[in-house]
mmCIF file of C-alpha atoms (C1' of nucleotides) in Angstrom:
data_model
loop_
_atom_site.group_PDB
_atom_site.id
_atom_site.type_symbol
_atom_site.label_atom_id
_atom_site.label_comp_id
_atom_site.label_asym_id
_atom_site.label_seq_id
_atom_site.Cartn_x
_atom_site.Cartn_y
_atom_site.Cartn_z
ATOM 1 C CA UNK A 1 -36.146 27.293 -33.846
ATOM 2 C CA UNK A 2 -34.431 26.614 -30.762
ATOM 3 C CA UNK A 3 -31.018 27.922 -30.682
ATOM 4 C CA UNK A 4 -29.195 27.494 -27.705
ATOM 5 C CA UNK A 5 -27.382 30.743 -28.409
ATOM 6 C CA UNK A 6 -30.159 33.305 -29.048
ATOM 7 C CA UNK A 7 -30.265 36.582 -30.362
ATOM 8 C CA UNK A 8 -30.538 38.097 -26.917
ATOM 9 C CA UNK A 9 -27.196 36.558 -25.916
ATOM 10 C CA UNK A 10 -25.761 37.813 -29.007
ATOM 11 C CA UNK A 11 -26.648 41.390 -28.086
ATOM 12 C CA UNK A 12 -25.384 41.292 -24.819
ATOM 13 C CA UNK A 13 -22.329 39.957 -26.194
ATOM 14 C CA UNK A 14 -21.733 42.631 -28.369
ATOM 15 C CA UNK A 15 -22.823 45.263 -25.930
ATOM 16 C CA UNK A 16 -20.337 44.194 -23.550
ATOM 17 C CA UNK A 17 -17.710 44.244 -26.247
ATOM 18 C CA UNK A 18 -18.603 47.884 -26.765
ATOM 19 C CA UNK A 19 -19.707 46.934 -30.368
ATOM 20 C CA UNK A 20 -22.689 48.550 -31.930
ATOM 21 C CA UNK A 21 -25.536 46.197 -32.258
ATOM 22 C CA UNK A 22 -26.898 45.421 -36.076
ATOM 23 C CA UNK A 23 -28.812 42.529 -37.211
ATOM 24 C CA UNK A 24 -25.662 41.245 -39.342
ATOM 25 C CA UNK A 25 -23.675 41.189 -36.337
ATOM 26 C CA UNK A 26 -25.981 39.344 -34.355
ATOM 27 C CA UNK A 27 -26.125 36.400 -37.077
ATOM 28 C CA UNK A 28 -22.426 36.360 -37.031
ATOM 29 C CA UNK A 29 -22.292 36.124 -33.219
ATOM 30 C CA UNK A 30 -24.678 33.402 -33.400
ATOM 31 C CA UNK A 31 -22.847 31.292 -36.113
ATOM 32 C CA UNK A 32 -19.752 31.624 -33.900
ATOM 33 C CA UNK A 33 -20.994 30.997 -30.525
ATOM 34 C CA UNK A 34 -23.809 28.627 -30.717
ATOM 35 C CA UNK A 35 -20.901 25.957 -30.459
ATOM 36 C CA UNK A 36 -17.198 25.968 -30.286
ATOM 37 C CA UNK A 37 -16.186 26.094 -34.197
ATOM 38 C CA UNK A 38 -13.264 26.496 -36.258
ATOM 39 C CA UNK A 39 -14.516 28.131 -39.603
ATOM 40 C CA UNK A 40 -12.983 30.273 -42.795
ATOM 41 C CA UNK A 41 -14.432 33.265 -43.065
ATOM 42 C CA UNK A 42 -16.259 32.134 -46.021
ATOM 43 C CA UNK A 43 -17.723 28.959 -43.964
ATOM 44 C CA UNK A 44 -19.060 31.297 -41.803
ATOM 45 C CA UNK A 45 -20.429 33.364 -44.425
ATOM 46 C CA UNK A 46 -22.303 30.234 -45.693
ATOM 47 C CA UNK A 47 -23.474 29.574 -42.066
ATOM 48 C CA UNK A 48 -24.864 33.029 -41.677
ATOM 49 C CA UNK A 49 -26.790 33.048 -45.272
ATOM 50 C CA UNK A 50 -28.617 30.174 -44.150
ATOM 51 C CA UNK A 51 -30.142 31.988 -41.145
ATOM 52 C CA UNK A 52 -30.154 35.339 -42.906
ATOM 53 C CA UNK A 53 -29.701 35.720 -46.842
ATOM 54 C CA UNK A 54 -28.909 39.326 -47.000
ATOM 55 C CA UNK A 55 -25.668 39.581 -45.281
ATOM 56 C CA UNK A 56 -22.698 40.264 -47.850
ATOM 57 C CA UNK A 57 -19.370 38.794 -47.723
ATOM 58 C CA UNK A 58 -17.461 41.809 -47.067
ATOM 59 C CA UNK A 59 -19.630 42.416 -44.235
ATOM 60 C CA UNK A 60 -18.620 39.096 -42.535
ATOM 61 C CA UNK A 61 -14.771 39.540 -43.318
ATOM 62 C CA UNK A 62 -15.140 43.112 -42.002
ATOM 63 C CA UNK A 63 -16.991 41.857 -38.766
ATOM 64 C CA UNK A 64 -14.658 39.153 -38.145
ATOM 65 C CA UNK A 65 -11.823 41.617 -38.145
ATOM 66 C CA UNK A 66 -13.546 43.382 -35.595
ATOM 67 C CA UNK A 67 -14.381 40.697 -33.158
ATOM 68 C CA UNK A 68 -10.749 39.843 -33.387
ATOM 69 C CA UNK A 69 -9.525 43.319 -32.386
ATOM 70 C CA UNK A 70 -11.898 42.845 -29.749
ATOM 71 C CA UNK A 71 -10.792 39.659 -28.668
ATOM 72 C CA UNK A 72 -13.843 38.067 -29.146
ATOM 73 C CA UNK A 73 -12.534 35.418 -31.433
ATOM 74 C CA UNK A 74 -9.127 34.330 -32.520
ATOM 75 C CA UNK A 75 -7.322 34.223 -35.694
ATOM 76 C CA UNK A 76 -5.672 31.000 -36.701
ATOM 77 C CA UNK A 77 -2.863 31.538 -39.374
ATOM 78 C CA UNK A 78 -3.029 27.613 -40.487
ATOM 79 C CA UNK A 79 -1.847 27.940 -44.064
ATOM 80 C CA UNK A 80 -1.161 31.353 -46.358
ATOM 81 C CA UNK A 81 -4.189 32.528 -47.793
ATOM 82 C CA UNK A 82 -6.411 30.634 -45.177
ATOM 83 C CA UNK A 83 -7.559 32.179 -41.846
ATOM 84 C CA UNK A 84 -9.426 29.985 -39.583
ATOM 85 C CA UNK A 85 -11.609 31.880 -36.820
ATOM 86 C CA UNK A 86 -11.683 29.991 -33.289
ATOM 87 C CA UNK A 87 -14.762 31.086 -31.361
ATOM 88 C CA UNK A 88 -12.843 30.096 -28.142
ATOM 89 C CA UNK A 89 -10.508 32.647 -26.805
ATOM 90 C CA UNK A 90 -9.059 30.783 -23.454
ATOM 91 C CA UNK A 91 -5.691 29.989 -24.282
ATOM 92 C CA UNK A 92 -5.443 26.142 -26.006
ATOM 93 C CA UNK A 93 -3.152 24.796 -28.713
ATOM 94 C CA UNK A 94 -4.513 23.490 -32.163
ATOM 95 C CA UNK A 95 -4.109 20.270 -34.358
ATOM 96 C CA UNK A 96 -4.151 21.145 -37.768
ATOM 97 C CA UNK A 97 -4.589 18.669 -40.765
ATOM 98 C CA UNK A 98 -2.671 19.732 -43.746
ATOM 99 C CA UNK A 99 -4.568 17.492 -46.092
ATOM 100 C CA UNK A 100 -8.441 17.913 -44.972
ATOM 101 C CA UNK A 101 -7.983 21.567 -43.588
ATOM 102 C CA UNK A 102 -9.536 20.323 -40.530
ATOM 103 C CA UNK A 103 -8.701 22.251 -37.289
ATOM 104 C CA UNK A 104 -9.214 20.338 -33.893
ATOM 105 C CA UNK A 105 -8.332 21.769 -30.069
ATOM 106 C CA UNK A 106 -5.711 20.081 -28.147
ATOM 107 C CA UNK A 107 -6.540 19.803 -24.345
ATOM 108 C CA UNK A 108 -4.032 21.011 -21.886
ATOM 109 C CA UNK A 109 -3.031 17.486 -20.665
ATOM 110 C CA UNK A 110 -2.088 16.491 -24.047
ATOM 111 C CA UNK A 111 0.487 19.105 -24.659
ATOM 112 C CA UNK A 112 1.889 21.932 -22.367
ATOM 113 C CA UNK A 113 4.521 25.115 -23.065
ATOM 114 C CA UNK A 114 6.616 25.604 -20.341
ATOM 115 C CA UNK A 115 9.150 28.353 -19.775
ATOM 116 C CA UNK A 116 8.540 32.007 -21.079
ATOM 117 C CA UNK A 117 11.047 33.809 -23.996
ATOM 118 C CA UNK A 118 13.198 36.734 -22.993
ATOM 119 C CA UNK A 119 11.470 39.174 -24.778
ATOM 120 C CA UNK A 120 13.234 41.980 -26.395
ATOM 121 C CA UNK A 121 12.918 45.412 -24.643
ATOM 122 C CA UNK A 122 10.140 47.589 -25.692
ATOM 123 C CA UNK A 123 7.495 44.720 -26.488
ATOM 124 C CA UNK A 124 4.660 43.305 -24.797
ATOM 125 C CA UNK A 125 3.212 39.302 -25.231
ATOM 126 C CA UNK A 126 0.351 39.347 -27.383
ATOM 127 C CA UNK A 127 -0.320 35.573 -27.676
ATOM 128 C CA UNK A 128 1.557 31.941 -28.068
ATOM 129 C CA UNK A 129 0.173 30.029 -30.892
ATOM 130 C CA UNK A 130 1.126 26.366 -31.163
ATOM 131 C CA UNK A 131 -0.158 24.433 -34.022
ATOM 132 C CA UNK A 132 0.814 20.948 -34.591
ATOM 133 C CA UNK A 133 0.752 20.060 -38.043
ATOM 134 C CA UNK A 134 -0.379 16.504 -39.615
ATOM 135 C CA UNK A 135 -1.170 14.989 -42.676
ATOM 136 C CA UNK A 136 -2.763 11.812 -44.050
ATOM 137 C CA UNK A 137 -0.663 8.771 -43.743
ATOM 138 C CA UNK A 138 0.971 8.086 -47.153
ATOM 139 C CA UNK A 139 -1.152 5.567 -49.107
ATOM 140 C CA UNK B 1 34.042 38.225 -53.079
ATOM 141 C CA UNK B 2 34.552 36.038 -49.991
ATOM 142 C CA UNK B 3 31.246 34.220 -48.942
ATOM 143 C CA UNK B 4 31.257 31.854 -46.226
ATOM 144 C CA UNK B 5 28.966 29.692 -48.256
ATOM 145 C CA UNK B 6 30.449 29.284 -52.151
ATOM 146 C CA UNK B 7 28.479 28.161 -54.930
ATOM 147 C CA UNK B 8 30.326 24.702 -54.374
ATOM 148 C CA UNK B 9 28.695 24.367 -51.513
ATOM 149 C CA UNK B 10 25.231 25.386 -52.430
ATOM 150 C CA UNK B 11 25.843 22.632 -55.603
ATOM 151 C CA UNK B 12 26.553 19.819 -53.070
ATOM 152 C CA UNK B 13 23.331 20.941 -51.233
ATOM 153 C CA UNK B 14 21.008 20.842 -54.504
ATOM 154 C CA UNK B 15 22.799 17.315 -55.332
ATOM 155 C CA UNK B 16 21.833 15.829 -52.152
ATOM 156 C CA UNK B 17 18.614 16.991 -52.026
ATOM 157 C CA UNK B 18 18.304 15.435 -55.567
ATOM 158 C CA UNK B 19 17.389 18.711 -57.016
ATOM 159 C CA UNK B 20 18.813 19.310 -60.780
ATOM 160 C CA UNK B 21 21.339 22.388 -60.352
ATOM 161 C CA UNK B 22 20.752 25.625 -62.060
ATOM 162 C CA UNK B 23 22.530 29.007 -61.876
ATOM 163 C CA UNK B 24 19.089 30.208 -60.336
ATOM 164 C CA UNK B 25 19.229 27.612 -57.366
ATOM 165 C CA UNK B 26 22.523 28.066 -56.668
ATOM 166 C CA UNK B 27 21.916 31.865 -55.872
ATOM 167 C CA UNK B 28 18.669 31.246 -54.175
ATOM 168 C CA UNK B 29 20.612 28.590 -51.901
ATOM 169 C CA UNK B 30 23.482 31.082 -51.271
ATOM 170 C CA UNK B 31 21.136 33.569 -50.271
ATOM 171 C CA UNK B 32 19.420 31.361 -47.639
ATOM 172 C CA UNK B 33 22.426 29.451 -46.326
ATOM 173 C CA UNK B 34 25.408 31.791 -45.952
ATOM 174 C CA UNK B 35 23.553 32.385 -42.678
ATOM 175 C CA UNK B 36 20.730 31.516 -40.760
ATOM 176 C CA UNK B 37 17.894 33.883 -41.846
ATOM 177 C CA UNK B 38 14.236 34.526 -41.901
ATOM 178 C CA UNK B 39 13.130 36.177 -44.963
ATOM 179 C CA UNK B 40 9.836 36.646 -46.908
ATOM 180 C CA UNK B 41 10.194 35.463 -50.485
ATOM 181 C CA UNK B 42 10.336 38.830 -51.963
ATOM 182 C CA UNK B 43 13.423 39.798 -49.738
ATOM 183 C CA UNK B 44 15.101 36.703 -51.020
ATOM 184 C CA UNK B 45 14.423 37.574 -54.091
ATOM 185 C CA UNK B 46 15.935 41.268 -53.569
ATOM 186 C CA UNK B 47 18.847 39.366 -52.039
ATOM 187 C CA UNK B 48 19.418 37.290 -55.053
ATOM 188 C CA UNK B 49 19.151 40.283 -57.476
ATOM 189 C CA UNK B 50 22.300 42.112 -55.616
ATOM 190 C CA UNK B 51 24.446 38.856 -56.595
ATOM 191 C CA UNK B 52 22.600 37.842 -60.036
ATOM 192 C CA UNK B 53 20.226 40.730 -61.599
ATOM 193 C CA UNK B 54 18.565 37.954 -64.133
ATOM 194 C CA UNK B 55 16.517 35.888 -61.508
ATOM 195 C CA UNK B 56 12.752 36.424 -62.131
ATOM 196 C CA UNK B 57 10.234 36.721 -59.016
ATOM 197 C CA UNK B 58 8.442 33.466 -60.240
ATOM 198 C CA UNK B 59 11.495 31.358 -60.097
ATOM 199 C CA UNK B 60 12.075 32.578 -56.461
ATOM 200 C CA UNK B 61 8.467 31.414 -55.302
ATOM 201 C CA UNK B 62 8.766 28.246 -57.562
ATOM 202 C CA UNK B 63 12.183 27.429 -55.885
ATOM 203 C CA UNK B 64 11.339 28.485 -52.391
ATOM 204 C CA UNK B 65 8.113 25.857 -52.661
ATOM 205 C CA UNK B 66 10.836 23.193 -54.067
ATOM 206 C CA UNK B 67 13.206 23.788 -51.370
ATOM 207 C CA UNK B 68 10.257 23.601 -48.788
ATOM 208 C CA UNK B 69 9.027 20.212 -50.210
ATOM 209 C CA UNK B 70 12.572 19.058 -50.128
ATOM 210 C CA UNK B 71 12.867 19.963 -46.395
ATOM 211 C CA UNK B 72 15.589 22.160 -47.148
ATOM 212 C CA UNK B 73 13.945 25.137 -45.499
ATOM 213 C CA UNK B 74 10.938 25.617 -43.378
ATOM 214 C CA UNK B 75 7.959 27.842 -44.201
ATOM 215 C CA UNK B 76 6.580 29.911 -41.260
ATOM 216 C CA UNK B 77 3.140 31.405 -41.437
ATOM 217 C CA UNK B 78 3.514 34.089 -39.211
ATOM 218 C CA UNK B 79 0.600 36.283 -41.097
ATOM 219 C CA UNK B 80 -2.045 35.701 -43.870
ATOM 220 C CA UNK B 81 -0.420 36.895 -47.244
ATOM 221 C CA UNK B 82 3.107 36.465 -45.461
ATOM 222 C CA UNK B 83 5.167 33.263 -45.521
ATOM 223 C CA UNK B 84 8.505 33.624 -44.125
ATOM 224 C CA UNK B 85 11.294 31.204 -45.039
ATOM 225 C CA UNK B 86 13.416 30.018 -42.238
ATOM 226 C CA UNK B 87 17.044 28.269 -43.361
ATOM 227 C CA UNK B 88 17.303 26.688 -40.110
ATOM 228 C CA UNK B 89 15.347 23.220 -40.463
ATOM 229 C CA UNK B 90 16.381 21.685 -36.895
ATOM 230 C CA UNK B 91 13.210 22.012 -34.567
ATOM 231 C CA UNK B 92 12.583 25.366 -32.667
ATOM 232 C CA UNK B 93 10.254 27.918 -32.344
ATOM 233 C CA UNK B 94 9.888 31.505 -32.995
ATOM 234 C CA UNK B 95 9.289 35.049 -31.816
ATOM 235 C CA UNK B 96 7.423 37.230 -34.278
ATOM 236 C CA UNK B 97 6.823 41.040 -33.709
ATOM 237 C CA UNK B 98 3.533 41.666 -35.604
ATOM 238 C CA UNK B 99 4.346 45.434 -35.785
ATOM 239 C CA UNK B 100 7.644 45.143 -37.158
ATOM 240 C CA UNK B 101 7.550 41.973 -38.862
ATOM 241 C CA UNK B 102 10.803 40.658 -37.311
ATOM 242 C CA UNK B 103 11.081 36.985 -36.453
ATOM 243 C CA UNK B 104 13.397 35.733 -34.185
ATOM 244 C CA UNK B 105 14.385 32.106 -33.181
ATOM 245 C CA UNK B 106 13.693 31.132 -29.528
ATOM 246 C CA UNK B 107 16.193 28.968 -28.010
ATOM 247 C CA UNK B 108 15.374 25.795 -26.220
ATOM 248 C CA UNK B 109 16.138 26.703 -22.614
ATOM 249 C CA UNK B 110 13.684 29.329 -22.792
ATOM 250 C CA UNK B 111 10.371 27.590 -24.099
ATOM 251 C CA UNK B 112 10.032 23.880 -24.386
ATOM 252 C CA UNK B 113 6.805 21.787 -25.523
ATOM 253 C CA UNK B 114 6.112 18.850 -23.423
ATOM 254 C CA UNK B 115 3.835 15.982 -24.088
ATOM 255 C CA UNK B 116 2.699 15.093 -27.512
ATOM 256 C CA UNK B 117 -0.860 15.171 -28.872
ATOM 257 C CA UNK B 118 -3.153 12.165 -29.448
ATOM 258 C CA UNK B 119 -3.345 11.977 -33.056
ATOM 259 C CA UNK B 120 -6.605 10.864 -34.910
ATOM 260 C CA UNK B 121 -6.109 7.563 -36.500
ATOM 261 C CA UNK B 122 -4.633 7.620 -40.104
ATOM 262 C CA UNK B 123 -2.478 10.724 -39.804
ATOM 263 C CA UNK B 124 1.180 11.411 -39.172
ATOM 264 C CA UNK B 125 3.040 14.136 -37.379
ATOM 265 C CA UNK B 126 4.507 16.957 -39.831
ATOM 266 C CA UNK B 127 5.608 19.496 -37.610
ATOM 267 C CA UNK B 128 4.952 21.340 -34.439
ATOM 268 C CA UNK B 129 4.922 25.209 -34.916
ATOM 269 C CA UNK B 130 5.285 27.362 -31.999
ATOM 270 C CA UNK B 131 5.104 31.152 -32.874
ATOM 271 C CA UNK B 132 5.042 33.541 -30.000
ATOM 272 C CA UNK B 133 3.609 36.957 -31.213
ATOM 273 C CA UNK B 134 4.546 40.196 -29.649
ATOM 274 C CA UNK B 135 3.920 43.811 -30.355
ATOM 275 C CA UNK B 136 5.620 46.849 -29.914
ATOM 276 C CA UNK B 137 4.580 48.442 -26.261
ATOM 277 C CA UNK B 138 1.294 50.944 -26.946
ATOM 278 C CA UNK B 139 2.882 54.626 -26.723
ATOM 279 C "C1'" DG C 1 -31.311 63.726 -37.269
ATOM 280 C "C1'" DT C 2 -26.552 62.001 -37.121
ATOM 281 C "C1'" DA C 3 -23.225 58.721 -36.812
ATOM 282 C "C1'" DA C 4 -22.306 54.240 -38.151
ATOM 283 C "C1'" DG C 5 -22.898 49.886 -40.108
ATOM 284 C "C1'" DT C 6 -23.900 47.918 -44.763
ATOM 285 C "C1'" DG C 7 -23.734 46.296 -49.857
ATOM 286 C "C1'" DC C 8 -21.907 45.989 -54.054
ATOM 287 C "C1'" DA C 9 -18.265 46.020 -57.051
ATOM 288 C "C1'" DA C 10 -13.507 47.379 -58.034
ATOM 289 C "C1'" DA C 11 -8.928 47.117 -56.433
ATOM 290 C "C1'" DT C 12 -5.398 44.921 -53.792
ATOM 291 C "C1'" DG C 13 -1.363 42.063 -53.643
ATOM 292 C "C1'" DG C 14 1.060 38.229 -52.635
ATOM 293 C "C1'" DT C 15 1.602 33.945 -54.879
ATOM 294 C "C1'" DT C 16 0.780 30.379 -59.228
ATOM 295 C "C1'" DT C 17 0.775 29.239 -63.697
ATOM 296 C "C1'" DG C 18 1.331 28.813 -69.076
ATOM 297 C "C1'" DC C 19 3.941 28.895 -72.883
ATOM 298 C "C1'" DA C 20 7.569 30.043 -75.553
ATOM 299 C "C1'" DG C 21 12.466 30.127 -75.465
ATOM 300 C "C1'" DA C 22 16.811 28.985 -72.759
ATOM 301 C "C1'" DT C 23 19.554 25.478 -70.327
ATOM 302 C "C1'" DT C 24 21.526 21.306 -68.167
ATOM 303 C "C1'" DC C 25 23.709 17.207 -68.407
ATOM 304 C "C1'" DG D 1 19.777 15.891 -78.011
ATOM 305 C "C1'" DA D 2 15.682 15.468 -74.424
ATOM 306 C "C1'" DA D 3 14.270 16.525 -70.900
ATOM 307 C "C1'" DT D 4 13.785 20.398 -67.677
ATOM 308 C "C1'" DC D 5 13.910 24.913 -65.978
ATOM 309 C "C1'" DT D 6 13.265 30.100 -66.395
ATOM 310 C "C1'" DG D 7 11.278 34.550 -67.565
ATOM 311 C "C1'" DC D 8 7.213 37.134 -68.680
ATOM 312 C "C1'" DA D 9 2.830 38.226 -67.983
ATOM 313 C "C1'" DA D 10 -1.423 37.234 -67.141
ATOM 314 C "C1'" DA D 11 -4.345 34.688 -64.036
ATOM 315 C "C1'" DC D 12 -5.767 33.816 -59.041
ATOM 316 C "C1'" DC D 13 -8.337 34.418 -55.337
ATOM 317 C "C1'" DA D 14 -9.138 35.294 -50.580
ATOM 318 C "C1'" DT D 15 -9.306 39.817 -48.129
ATOM 319 C "C1'" DT D 16 -10.099 44.801 -48.384
ATOM 320 C "C1'" DT D 17 -11.676 49.326 -49.666
ATOM 321 C "C1'" DG D 18 -14.317 53.387 -51.728
ATOM 322 C "C1'" DC D 19 -18.755 54.968 -51.784
ATOM 323 C "C1'" DA D 20 -23.761 55.612 -51.835
ATOM 324 C "C1'" DC D 21 -27.486 53.979 -49.371
ATOM 325 C "C1'" DT D 22 -29.417 52.021 -45.181
ATOM 326 C "C1'" DT D 23 -29.988 51.431 -40.198
ATOM 327 C "C1'" DA D 24 -29.542 52.161 -35.400
ATOM 328 C "C1'" DC D 25 -30.577 54.836 -31.353
#
DNA sequence: GTAAGTGCAAATGGTTTGCAGATTC
DNA sequence: GAATCTGCAAACCATTTGCACTTAC
């Protein structure tokens, strides 16, 4: 199988992040980084199972949390009870379709955030999330 | 008790939104609109119980959903498993402290979103959510 | 060889739902 | 008086956790 993102790439990526390498983590990394994606944990699990049927759901959830902590991926809270993982970590914004659940990136020339908020003392900036919510036109 | 937001105000507000008036809804409206607040459903429930000890949690959850649908309040998805209700519906953005859970409004002169995303065909804009995430400075 | 990761299944916890009884207009 | 809302407790469901086993180096 000709994959743009090979196991060796995934291994290098994990090593660089200081994460011990395992089969499962390699498969999860490949599911995420073969192409830019916006997927829920269960969608990623399904994708991983295609390549490697012996990965448990719990491992996928735990690994996604680990990757998020290591800033390899980004968590998007588009809905309560629905976390979407974004394999692109460069700053950018999102368009979310409430009806279909679809997430799309917004390019920098479409929307820009200017200014910076006054931060209360003792806190540091973590991220700026912009989510443009749309719905299907009413029938 | 001298409340800035009396029951009569709440009743008027509910009528205007086309929502049948009940004791419970009046109390929930007062908890929300006596002052601008950012509260979770359970925090609102606790506040309502102080004034009226016979309101169930389910009613608070259902009513908050109803108010959101009627655009009387706004739901903020600051965290999975945590919806915060904002009693201010005018467009504005938010600062969220990941560690403390605190939500604060960001005024228009601090941060501004410019441009408008190209919307896919068949969809309409619902809302633009901007959440600036901060954390307490590491010790 | 040892520390760490994994799988399973059970626990978690905020939110919702079904239904009988109470309220509103 | 009819339709609706509320309370209770059980159901939900994505996510997490505990623990015995397996794996990586």
